[in-house]
Amino acid sequence: MFDCLQFPDAPARVVLVLASGRGGCDAFSLYYLDDAEDLARVRPMSNHAAPVLEEGKWTDLLLPNRQRRLFRSVSTQMFQPLGSYGATELGIVTGANDYFTLSEETRLRFGLDAQLGQVVKVCPPGTRHLQGTTFSTADWNKLRDAGGRVWLFRPQPDDDTIAVKRYIAEGIRLGVNDAYKCRIRPQWWRPPVVPCPDLFFTYMSHQFPRLVANGARTMFVNSMHGVRLHENAPAKAANALPLLTFNSVTLLGAEVFGRSYGGGVLKMEPREASALPMPNPDALTLAWAKLQPQQSSLNRQLKDGVWTSVVRQVDQVLLTQVLGIPESDVAELHHAARTLRAHRHGAKGRVNE
């Protein structure tokens, strides 16, 4: 793998594959280089060949053997996939978020009534407003008052009120009805919806994906994923998971299972999100009992962008105190997560917070 772009017209990084012989292969070696000039110092087929997991990606092969084995051991023995807590779902595909999501000012201007089901509450498109561990009714009200797109246009099929007709006409004037996702619907102006999720999942991020409790009980569009907890999930899971996600094992898992895109963006599709390692229910309950009294303080730190301090505090409680992982191993896991994040950002050799 090359850190620098190798071809002028190719904006993506290059992976050069060298193979020899015939038939299948259950292991390979990985070299991470600055550019093509570094190929001269590589001795192919000389590295220790690492076995490849049946599922997931080979991103963790960028790590030293000890860190890779440590992550695989801890994540399989002490953690379990997010999918064991709940189902990760796609958001509502409207076909034209700028039209179907409305501000309060637009709703009032067209006379659309929430009481009549002409609009429903929605978490605005994008994820910049999801700064803490919970998206509350107060947060929704604040965004509404600030002009955020907090309403979703979705009237009843037989609604022929003047307000609905006017807004549909506005959509036709804007050409929204010709958009592909709208055009293939029986009623172009009525996007299909899914029930409110228990958690939002920020599936595209520069630093790391996050879980946010849906305290406002709003709908959500496809700029984020939703997680619907299983009936047998612990009652505390909705509030505990968003904070406990800030541990080095889960953050490292995001780097291993996620996809790296241009500019250092990390993306996780529902299947990849479902594989994200989360603390098992017993560890979750014990760690949450210790961290819940600090929730307000930790939440403020997250909103202020001081997330590395939160990770250290969660690591200390969850990994060291509850799971009994030696501090030297916790430090290795923390460093591994930072290393892969630095690689994703194109910062080979610079492991920054």
Coordinates of C-alpha atoms in Angstrom, one line a residue:
M1 CA 0.0 0.0 0.0
F2 CA 1.2 3.5 -0.8
D3 CA 0.7 6.6 1.3
C4 CA 1.2 9.0 -1.6
L5 CA -0.9 9.0 -4.8
Q6 CA 1.0 7.2 -7.5
F7 CA -0.8 8.3 -10.7
P8 CA -1.7 11.9 -11.7
D9 CA -5.2 11.0 -12.9
A10 CA -6.1 8.6 -10.1
P11 CA -7.4 10.2 -6.9
A12 CA -7.4 6.9 -5.0
R13 CA -4.5 5.2 -3.3
V14 CA -2.9 2.2 -5.0
V15 CA -2.5 -1.4 -3.8
L16 CA 0.2 -3.3 -5.6
V17 CA -0.3 -7.1 -5.4
L18 CA 2.6 -9.6 -5.9
A19 CA 1.6 -13.2 -6.1
S20 CA 3.6 -16.4 -7.0
G21 CA 2.5 -19.9 -7.8
R22 CA -0.9 -21.5 -8.3
G23 CA -4.1 -22.2 -6.3
G24 CA -5.5 -20.5 -3.2
C25 CA -3.8 -18.7 -0.3
D26 CA -4.9 -18.4 3.3
A27 CA -2.3 -15.7 4.3
F28 CA -0.3 -12.8 3.0
S29 CA 2.2 -10.1 3.9
L30 CA 1.4 -6.4 3.9
Y31 CA 3.9 -3.6 3.3
Y32 CA 2.9 0.1 3.8
L33 CA 5.2 2.5 1.8
D34 CA 5.4 6.2 1.2
D35 CA 5.7 5.9 -2.6
A36 CA 7.1 3.7 -5.4
E37 CA 10.7 4.6 -4.7
D38 CA 10.4 2.6 -1.4
L39 CA 9.8 -0.6 -3.4
A40 CA 13.6 -0.9 -3.8
R41 CA 14.0 -1.7 -0.1
V42 CA 11.2 -4.3 0.1
R43 CA 12.1 -8.0 0.0
P44 CA 9.0 -9.6 -1.2
M45 CA 7.8 -12.9 0.3
S46 CA 10.1 -12.3 3.3
N47 CA 7.7 -10.9 5.8
H48 CA 5.8 -13.1 8.2
A49 CA 2.6 -14.1 6.4
A50 CA -0.5 -13.3 8.5
P51 CA -3.7 -15.4 8.3
V52 CA -6.8 -13.6 6.9
L53 CA -10.1 -13.8 8.8
E54 CA -13.0 -15.3 7.1
E55 CA -15.0 -12.1 7.6
G56 CA -14.0 -8.5 7.7
K57 CA -11.1 -6.7 6.1
W58 CA -7.3 -6.9 6.3
T59 CA -6.8 -3.4 7.6
D60 CA -5.5 -4.8 10.9
L61 CA -2.5 -6.2 9.0
L62 CA -1.1 -2.7 9.1
L63 CA -0.5 -3.4 12.8
P64 CA 2.4 -5.2 14.4
N65 CA 1.6 -8.9 15.1
R66 CA 1.2 -8.4 18.9
Q67 CA -1.3 -5.6 18.5
R68 CA -3.2 -7.5 15.9
R69 CA -3.4 -10.7 18.0
L70 CA -4.3 -8.7 21.1
F71 CA -7.2 -7.0 19.3
R72 CA -8.6 -10.2 17.8
S73 CA -8.3 -11.9 21.2
V74 CA -10.0 -9.1 23.2
S75 CA -12.7 -8.4 20.7
T76 CA -13.8 -12.0 20.4
Q77 CA -13.5 -13.0 24.0
M78 CA -14.7 -9.9 25.9
F79 CA -16.7 -8.0 23.3
Q80 CA -19.6 -8.9 21.0
P81 CA -20.9 -7.3 17.8
L82 CA -23.2 -4.3 17.8
G83 CA -25.6 -6.6 15.8
S84 CA -26.1 -8.7 18.9
Y85 CA -27.7 -5.6 20.6
G86 CA -29.8 -4.4 17.7
A87 CA -30.4 -4.1 14.0
T88 CA -28.6 -1.4 12.0
E89 CA -30.9 0.1 9.4
L90 CA -30.7 2.6 6.6
G91 CA -32.4 6.0 6.9
I92 CA -35.3 7.2 4.9
V93 CA -34.5 7.7 1.2
T94 CA -36.5 10.7 0.2
G95 CA -34.8 11.3 -3.2
A96 CA -34.6 15.1 -2.4
N97 CA -33.8 15.9 1.2
D98 CA -33.8 19.7 0.6
Y99 CA -37.5 19.4 -0.4
F100 CA -38.8 16.8 1.9
T101 CA -37.1 18.1 5.1
L102 CA -38.5 21.5 6.1
S103 CA -37.6 24.2 8.5
E104 CA -40.2 25.6 10.9
E105 CA -40.4 28.7 8.8
T106 CA -41.2 26.7 5.7
R107 CA -43.8 24.6 7.5
L108 CA -45.6 27.7 8.7
R109 CA -45.4 29.5 5.4
F110 CA -47.2 26.6 3.7
G111 CA -49.5 26.0 6.6
L112 CA -48.5 22.4 7.0
D113 CA -49.9 20.8 10.2
A114 CA -48.1 18.2 12.4
Q115 CA -51.4 17.4 14.2
L116 CA -52.9 16.3 10.9
G117 CA -49.8 14.1 10.1
Q118 CA -48.8 16.3 7.2
V119 CA -45.3 16.6 8.6
V120 CA -43.4 14.5 11.2
K121 CA -40.4 15.3 13.4
V122 CA -37.1 14.3 11.9
C123 CA -33.5 14.5 12.9
P124 CA -32.1 17.1 10.4
P125 CA -29.9 15.8 7.5
G126 CA -26.2 15.6 8.2
T127 CA -24.6 14.7 11.5
R128 CA -22.8 17.9 12.6
H129 CA -25.6 18.6 15.1
L130 CA -25.1 15.2 16.8
Q131 CA -22.3 16.3 19.2
G132 CA -23.1 14.5 22.4
T133 CA -24.3 11.1 23.4
T134 CA -28.0 12.0 23.1
F135 CA -30.2 13.8 20.7
S136 CA -32.9 15.2 23.0
T137 CA -36.2 17.0 22.6
A138 CA -34.4 20.1 23.8
D139 CA -31.8 19.6 21.1
W140 CA -34.6 19.2 18.5
N141 CA -36.3 22.4 19.7
K142 CA -33.0 24.3 19.6
L143 CA -32.5 23.3 16.0
R144 CA -36.1 24.1 15.1
D145 CA -35.7 27.6 16.5
A146 CA -32.3 28.0 14.7
G147 CA -33.9 27.2 11.3
G148 CA -32.9 23.6 11.1
R149 CA -34.7 21.2 8.8
V150 CA -36.6 19.4 11.6
W151 CA -39.8 18.4 9.8
L152 CA -40.3 15.6 7.2
F153 CA -43.1 16.2 4.6
R154 CA -45.2 13.0 4.5
P155 CA -48.9 13.6 4.3
Q156 CA -51.6 10.9 4.4
P157 CA -52.3 9.4 0.9
D158 CA -55.8 10.9 0.8
D159 CA -54.9 14.3 2.2
D160 CA -56.2 16.9 -0.3
T161 CA -56.0 20.0 1.9
I162 CA -54.9 23.3 0.3
A163 CA -51.6 23.3 2.3
V164 CA -50.6 19.8 1.0
K165 CA -51.6 20.7 -2.5
R166 CA -49.6 23.9 -2.4
Y167 CA -46.4 22.1 -1.2
I168 CA -46.8 19.3 -3.8
A169 CA -47.1 22.0 -6.4
E170 CA -43.9 23.6 -5.1
G171 CA -42.2 20.2 -5.5
I172 CA -43.4 19.9 -9.1
R173 CA -42.2 23.5 -9.8
L174 CA -38.7 22.5 -8.5
G175 CA -38.7 19.3 -10.5
V176 CA -38.5 17.1 -7.5
N177 CA -41.1 14.7 -9.0
D178 CA -38.6 13.9 -11.7
A179 CA -35.9 12.7 -9.3
Y180 CA -35.3 8.9 -9.7
K181 CA -36.3 7.9 -6.2
C182 CA -39.4 10.0 -6.4
R183 CA -40.3 9.0 -9.9
I184 CA -40.5 5.3 -9.1
R185 CA -42.8 5.7 -6.1
P186 CA -46.6 5.3 -6.4
Q187 CA -47.0 8.7 -4.9
W188 CA -43.8 10.7 -5.5
W189 CA -44.5 13.1 -2.7
R190 CA -44.8 10.4 0.0
P191 CA -41.5 8.7 0.8
P192 CA -41.5 5.4 2.7
V193 CA -40.6 5.7 6.4
V194 CA -39.2 3.4 9.0
P195 CA -40.1 3.5 12.7
C196 CA -38.0 5.8 15.0
P197 CA -34.7 4.1 15.9
D198 CA -33.4 3.8 19.4
L199 CA -30.0 5.1 18.3
F200 CA -28.5 7.0 15.5
F201 CA -25.2 5.8 13.9
T202 CA -23.0 8.4 12.2
Y203 CA -21.7 6.2 9.4
M204 CA -19.5 8.7 7.7
S205 CA -16.9 10.5 9.8
H206 CA -13.4 12.0 9.8
Q207 CA -12.4 10.7 13.2
F208 CA -14.7 7.8 14.2
P209 CA -18.4 6.7 14.0
R210 CA -20.6 7.4 16.9
L211 CA -23.8 6.1 18.5
V212 CA -26.3 8.8 19.7
A213 CA -29.4 8.0 21.7
N214 CA -32.6 9.1 20.0
G215 CA -34.1 10.8 23.0
A216 CA -36.3 13.0 20.9
R217 CA -37.9 9.9 19.2
T218 CA -37.6 11.4 15.7
M219 CA -37.5 9.9 12.2
F220 CA -34.2 10.0 10.3
V221 CA -33.0 10.3 6.7
N222 CA -30.2 8.5 4.9
S223 CA -27.4 10.8 6.1
M224 CA -27.2 8.5 9.1
H225 CA -28.0 4.9 10.1
G226 CA -30.4 3.9 12.8
V227 CA -30.1 1.1 15.3
R228 CA -33.2 -0.6 16.7
L229 CA -32.4 -2.5 19.9
H230 CA -33.6 -6.1 20.2
E231 CA -36.2 -6.8 22.9
N232 CA -33.7 -8.8 24.9
A233 CA -31.1 -6.0 24.9
P234 CA -30.3 -4.6 28.4
A235 CA -32.6 -1.7 29.4
K236 CA -29.5 0.4 29.9
A237 CA -28.1 -0.2 26.4
A238 CA -29.7 2.8 24.7
N239 CA -28.0 5.2 27.2
A240 CA -24.9 3.3 27.9
L241 CA -23.7 2.3 24.4
P242 CA -23.2 5.8 23.0
L243 CA -20.7 6.6 25.8
L244 CA -19.1 3.1 26.1
T245 CA -18.4 3.3 22.3
F246 CA -15.5 5.6 23.3
N247 CA -13.1 2.8 24.2
S248 CA -10.0 1.8 22.3
V249 CA -11.3 -1.6 21.3
T250 CA -14.4 -0.3 19.6
L251 CA -12.5 2.6 18.0
L252 CA -9.9 0.2 16.7
G253 CA -12.8 -2.0 15.4
A254 CA -14.1 0.9 13.4
E255 CA -10.8 1.3 11.7
V256 CA -10.6 -2.5 11.0
F257 CA -14.1 -3.0 9.7
G258 CA -14.8 0.4 8.2
R259 CA -13.9 1.7 4.7
S260 CA -11.4 4.5 4.1
Y261 CA -12.3 7.1 1.5
G262 CA -10.6 10.2 0.1
G263 CA -9.6 12.8 2.6
G264 CA -9.4 10.3 5.4
V265 CA -13.2 9.8 5.7
L266 CA -14.3 6.5 7.4
K267 CA -17.5 5.0 6.2
M268 CA -19.4 2.0 7.7
E269 CA -22.4 0.4 5.9
P270 CA -25.0 -1.4 8.0
R271 CA -23.3 -4.8 7.8
E272 CA -19.9 -3.3 8.8
A273 CA -21.6 -1.3 11.6
S274 CA -23.2 -4.5 12.9
A275 CA -19.7 -6.1 13.3
L276 CA -18.4 -3.2 15.4
P277 CA -17.2 -4.7 18.8
M278 CA -19.2 -3.6 21.8
P279 CA -18.7 -4.6 25.4
N280 CA -20.7 -7.7 26.4
P281 CA -23.9 -7.0 28.5
D282 CA -22.3 -7.8 31.9
A283 CA -19.4 -5.5 31.2
L284 CA -21.8 -2.9 29.9
T285 CA -23.9 -3.0 33.1
L286 CA -20.9 -2.8 35.4
A287 CA -19.1 0.0 33.4
W288 CA -22.3 2.0 33.1
A289 CA -22.8 2.0 36.8
K290 CA -19.4 3.5 37.3
L291 CA -19.7 6.0 34.4
Q292 CA -23.3 7.2 34.6
P293 CA -22.6 9.7 37.5
Q294 CA -20.0 11.3 35.2
Q295 CA -22.3 11.3 32.1
S296 CA -23.0 15.0 32.1
S297 CA -19.3 15.9 32.5
L298 CA -18.2 13.4 29.8
N299 CA -21.0 14.6 27.5
R300 CA -19.8 18.2 27.8
Q301 CA -16.3 17.1 26.9
L302 CA -17.5 15.4 23.8
K303 CA -19.5 18.5 22.7
D304 CA -16.3 20.6 23.3
G305 CA -14.4 18.2 21.1
V306 CA -12.2 16.8 24.0
W307 CA -12.9 13.2 23.0
T308 CA -9.4 11.8 23.7
S309 CA -9.9 12.5 27.4
V310 CA -13.2 10.7 27.3
V311 CA -11.6 7.7 25.7
R312 CA -8.9 7.5 28.4
Q313 CA -11.6 7.7 31.1
V314 CA -13.8 5.0 29.5
D315 CA -10.7 2.8 28.9
Q316 CA -9.8 3.1 32.5
V317 CA -13.3 2.0 33.7
L318 CA -14.3 -0.5 31.0
L319 CA -11.1 -2.1 29.9
T320 CA -9.0 -1.9 33.1
Q321 CA -11.4 -2.0 36.0
V322 CA -14.3 -4.0 34.7
L323 CA -12.6 -6.4 32.1
G324 CA -9.3 -6.6 33.9
I325 CA -7.2 -6.0 30.8
P326 CA -3.6 -5.1 31.9
E327 CA -2.8 -1.4 31.5
S328 CA 0.1 -2.2 29.1
D329 CA -2.4 -4.0 26.8
V330 CA -4.9 -1.1 27.0
A331 CA -2.1 1.2 26.0
E332 CA -1.3 -1.1 23.0
L333 CA -4.9 -1.1 21.9
H334 CA -5.1 2.7 22.2
H335 CA -1.9 3.2 20.2
A336 CA -3.2 0.7 17.5
A337 CA -6.4 2.7 17.1
R338 CA -4.5 5.9 16.7
T339 CA -2.0 4.3 14.3
L340 CA -4.7 3.1 11.9
R341 CA -6.5 6.5 12.1
A342 CA -3.2 8.2 11.2
H343 CA -2.8 5.8 8.2
R344 CA -6.3 6.6 7.1
H345 CA -5.5 10.3 7.3
G346 CA -2.4 9.8 5.3
A347 CA -0.2 10.7 8.2
K348 CA 2.2 7.7 8.1
G349 CA 4.7 8.0 10.9
R350 CA 2.7 10.7 12.7
V351 CA 0.4 9.2 15.4
N352 CA -1.6 12.2 16.5
E353 CA -4.6 12.6 18.8

